[in-house]
Amino acid sequence: MKHEAVEKNIGLLAFFMVIAVSVGGLTQIVPLFFQDVTNKPVEGMKPRTALELEGRDVYIANGCVGCHSQMIRPFRAETERYGHYSVAGESVWDHPFLWGSKRTGPDLARVGGRYSDDWQRAHLYNPRNVVPESKMPAYPFLVENKLDGKDTAKKMEVLRSLGVPYTDEDIAGARDAVKGKTEMDALVAYLQGLGTIIKSKR
């Protein structure tokens, strides 16, 4: 069969494309599902608290993932700047993953504990107060937006069905855990929990 015949027949071209992608997927992706390193949590990892879980949703809702990655690649330039490279076991309970694909701002995979809560609050309220050259938008409204917590327990139940080891006590106490908290409190809690299991010198 001539290559020209395949290029001119869209059905045949589509068929061969599907075959090529299927073979590639079977050989590259499927084996990952059977490796412990990709589907078992890092030793010592605990599920996110109710407040951190709400903070993760605030992070998603405000588009933070559009400018910040949470994936440190195993390159010297990245590990010297951000810390230990990311490993699959850190993300097994994240649904969806927030690895990101763009870095307008720095990678946040190991930001937990790097700055104080007060610094994080000041930075989120108005980034230019602490980093004058920052391009990040300000989020002062996070201080005013209260969490109602009505869906927190349901989120935890769904995550438990996906393999996150939340206990009945975690789920029962979810609403009380976020009672009186703001979106700012939640986002700071989420950021302070990022990358704290694996630590190495920058």
Short mmCIF file of C-alpha atoms in Angstrom, two decimals:
data_model
loop_
_atom_site.label_atom_id
_atom_site.label_comp_id
_atom_site.label_asym_id
_atom_site.label_seq_id
_atom_site.Cartn_x
_atom_site.Cartn_y
_atom_site.Cartn_z
CA MET A 1 0.00 0.00 0.00
CA LYS A 2 1.35 3.38 -0.99
CA HIS A 3 1.65 6.16 1.58
CA GLU A 4 -0.25 8.47 -0.76
CA ALA A 5 -3.28 6.16 -0.64
CA VAL A 6 -3.40 6.42 3.15
CA GLU A 7 -3.09 10.22 3.08
CA LYS A 8 -5.95 10.61 0.61
CA ASN A 9 -8.33 8.22 2.40
CA ILE A 10 -9.41 9.91 5.63
CA GLY A 11 -11.05 6.76 6.99
CA LEU A 12 -7.93 4.67 6.46
CA LEU A 13 -5.73 7.40 7.93
CA ALA A 14 -7.97 7.61 11.01
CA PHE A 15 -7.86 3.82 11.40
CA PHE A 16 -4.05 3.73 11.37
CA MET A 17 -3.89 6.70 13.76
CA VAL A 18 -6.13 4.87 16.24
CA ILE A 19 -3.95 1.76 15.97
CA ALA A 20 -0.76 3.79 16.55
CA VAL A 21 -2.18 5.65 19.56
CA SER A 22 -3.58 2.42 21.04
CA VAL A 23 -0.25 0.62 20.78
CA GLY A 24 1.55 3.62 22.28
CA GLY A 25 -0.93 3.83 25.13
CA LEU A 26 -0.74 0.13 25.88
CA THR A 27 3.03 0.14 26.02
CA GLN A 28 3.56 3.45 27.85
CA ILE A 29 0.53 4.14 30.04
CA VAL A 30 -0.98 0.80 31.07
CA PRO A 31 2.17 -0.52 32.83
CA LEU A 32 2.09 2.51 35.16
CA PHE A 33 -1.14 1.23 36.71
CA PHE A 34 0.68 -1.85 37.98
CA GLN A 35 3.69 -0.13 39.57
CA ASP A 36 3.47 0.57 43.30
CA VAL A 37 5.48 3.77 42.94
CA THR A 38 2.69 5.33 40.86
CA ASN A 39 -0.39 4.23 42.76
CA LYS A 40 0.67 4.03 46.43
CA PRO A 41 0.90 7.11 48.64
CA VAL A 42 4.23 8.33 49.94
CA GLU A 43 5.02 6.93 53.39
CA GLY A 44 3.56 9.12 56.12
CA MET A 45 1.10 10.90 53.85
CA LYS A 46 -2.27 11.80 55.35
CA PRO A 47 -5.44 12.89 53.56
CA ARG A 48 -6.07 16.62 53.39
CA THR A 49 -8.03 18.10 56.27
CA ALA A 50 -11.51 19.49 55.59
CA LEU A 51 -10.08 23.03 55.59
CA GLU A 52 -7.26 22.09 53.20
CA LEU A 53 -9.77 20.37 50.92
CA GLU A 54 -11.87 23.54 50.77
CA GLY A 55 -8.67 25.52 50.15
CA ARG A 56 -7.86 23.29 47.19
CA ASP A 57 -11.26 24.13 45.72
CA VAL A 58 -10.58 27.85 46.27
CA TYR A 59 -7.24 27.36 44.47
CA ILE A 60 -9.02 25.77 41.51
CA ALA A 61 -11.93 28.25 41.45
CA ASN A 62 -9.61 31.26 41.32
CA GLY A 63 -7.53 29.85 38.48
CA CYS A 64 -4.28 29.50 40.42
CA VAL A 65 -3.44 26.35 38.47
CA GLY A 66 -3.34 28.44 35.30
CA CYS A 67 -0.17 30.22 36.46
CA HIS A 68 1.38 27.87 39.02
CA SER A 69 2.53 24.30 38.49
CA GLN A 70 2.77 21.70 41.25
CA MET A 71 5.29 19.45 39.56
CA ILE A 72 9.02 19.80 40.13
CA ARG A 73 10.90 18.02 37.38
CA PRO A 74 14.09 16.10 38.18
CA PHE A 75 16.41 18.73 36.72
CA ARG A 76 19.14 20.40 38.75
CA ALA A 77 17.86 23.91 38.02
CA GLU A 78 14.45 23.01 39.40
CA THR A 79 15.53 21.00 42.42
CA GLU A 80 17.96 23.73 43.50
CA ARG A 81 15.21 26.33 43.30
CA TYR A 82 12.18 24.42 44.54
CA GLY A 83 13.44 21.37 46.44
CA HIS A 84 13.09 17.62 45.94
CA TYR A 85 11.54 16.63 42.62
CA SER A 86 7.91 15.55 42.67
CA VAL A 87 7.05 11.86 42.95
CA ALA A 88 3.84 10.15 41.85
CA GLY A 89 3.00 8.97 45.37
CA GLU A 90 2.40 12.56 46.48
CA SER A 91 -0.51 12.96 44.06
CA VAL A 92 -2.35 9.64 44.29
CA TRP A 93 -5.18 11.18 46.32
CA ASP A 94 -5.51 14.31 44.17
CA HIS A 95 -8.62 14.27 42.00
CA PRO A 96 -8.00 16.00 39.63
CA PHE A 97 -4.23 16.38 39.62
CA LEU A 98 -3.06 19.99 39.71
CA TRP A 99 0.36 19.53 38.14
CA GLY A 100 -0.21 22.42 35.73
CA SER A 101 1.59 23.14 32.50
CA LYS A 102 2.52 26.81 32.81
CA ARG A 103 4.66 28.80 35.21
CA THR A 104 3.83 32.46 35.13
CA GLY A 105 4.44 32.24 38.87
CA PRO A 106 6.72 29.82 40.75
CA ASP A 107 6.06 26.13 41.24
CA LEU A 108 4.14 25.50 44.47
CA ALA A 109 4.78 21.77 44.96
CA ARG A 110 7.00 22.43 48.02
CA VAL A 111 5.69 25.81 49.18
CA GLY A 112 4.25 24.39 52.42
CA GLY A 113 6.06 25.83 55.43
CA ARG A 114 8.42 27.92 53.31
CA TYR A 115 6.65 31.13 54.33
CA SER A 116 4.59 32.00 57.41
CA ASP A 117 0.79 32.09 57.39
CA ASP A 118 0.95 35.88 57.75
CA TRP A 119 3.22 36.16 54.70
CA GLN A 120 0.82 34.00 52.68
CA ARG A 121 -2.16 36.10 53.74
CA ALA A 122 -0.40 39.36 52.89
CA HIS A 123 0.72 37.96 49.54
CA LEU A 124 -2.75 36.74 48.61
CA TYR A 125 -4.39 39.99 49.77
CA ASN A 126 -2.05 42.11 47.62
CA PRO A 127 1.01 40.38 46.13
CA ARG A 128 2.83 43.66 45.44
CA ASN A 129 2.96 44.42 49.17
CA VAL A 130 5.51 41.63 49.58
CA VAL A 131 6.84 41.09 46.05
CA PRO A 132 6.82 44.49 44.26
CA GLU A 133 7.45 43.01 40.80
CA SER A 134 4.68 40.38 41.12
CA LYS A 135 2.21 39.96 38.25
CA MET A 136 -0.19 37.94 40.37
CA PRO A 137 -3.67 39.43 40.83
CA ALA A 138 -4.81 40.43 44.30
CA TYR A 139 -7.46 38.36 46.10
CA PRO A 140 -8.72 40.63 48.92
CA PHE A 141 -12.24 39.19 48.65
CA LEU A 142 -11.01 35.87 50.05
CA VAL A 143 -10.96 37.48 53.51
CA GLU A 144 -14.68 38.30 53.25
CA ASN A 145 -15.94 35.06 51.68
CA LYS A 146 -17.02 32.67 54.43
CA LEU A 147 -17.07 28.91 53.94
CA ASP A 148 -20.47 27.35 54.54
CA GLY A 149 -19.18 23.78 54.63
CA LYS A 150 -22.46 22.32 53.40
CA ASP A 151 -20.73 20.25 50.69
CA THR A 152 -17.47 19.45 52.49
CA ALA A 153 -18.62 16.10 53.89
CA LYS A 154 -20.02 15.09 50.49
CA LYS A 155 -16.69 15.92 48.82
CA MET A 156 -14.91 13.73 51.36
CA GLU A 157 -17.34 10.87 50.73
CA VAL A 158 -16.72 11.08 46.99
CA LEU A 159 -12.96 11.16 47.53
CA ARG A 160 -13.24 8.16 49.85
CA SER A 161 -15.00 6.26 47.05
CA LEU A 162 -11.95 7.06 44.89
CA GLY A 163 -9.54 5.62 47.45
CA VAL A 164 -8.71 8.52 49.77
CA PRO A 165 -8.74 7.04 53.31
CA TYR A 166 -11.15 9.42 55.04
CA THR A 167 -12.72 7.97 58.19
CA ASP A 168 -16.36 8.29 59.23
CA GLU A 169 -15.17 10.70 61.94
CA ASP A 170 -13.39 12.89 59.37
CA ILE A 171 -16.54 13.10 57.30
CA ALA A 172 -18.88 13.66 60.26
CA GLY A 173 -16.74 16.52 61.56
CA ALA A 174 -16.12 18.18 58.20
CA ARG A 175 -18.71 20.94 58.48
CA ASP A 176 -17.62 21.90 62.00
CA ALA A 177 -13.97 21.91 60.89
CA VAL A 178 -14.61 24.74 58.42
CA LYS A 179 -17.23 26.60 60.45
CA GLY A 180 -16.42 30.30 60.76
CA LYS A 181 -13.46 30.03 58.38
CA THR A 182 -12.92 32.16 55.30
CA GLU A 183 -11.71 31.24 51.84
CA MET A 184 -8.43 32.94 52.79
CA ASP A 185 -8.04 30.61 55.80
CA ALA A 186 -8.73 27.62 53.57
CA LEU A 187 -6.34 28.63 50.80
CA VAL A 188 -3.52 29.35 53.26
CA ALA A 189 -4.10 25.96 54.92
CA TYR A 190 -3.95 24.26 51.52
CA LEU A 191 -0.75 26.05 50.49
CA GLN A 192 0.91 25.32 53.83
CA GLY A 193 0.23 21.62 53.35
CA LEU A 194 1.84 21.37 49.90
CA GLY A 195 4.99 19.27 49.71
CA THR A 196 5.60 18.85 53.41
CA ILE A 197 6.03 15.06 53.29
CA ILE A 198 9.20 15.09 51.21
CA LYS A 199 11.66 17.74 52.28
CA SER A 200 15.15 18.49 51.09
CA LYS A 201 17.40 21.50 51.13
CA ARG A 202 16.89 23.97 48.33
#
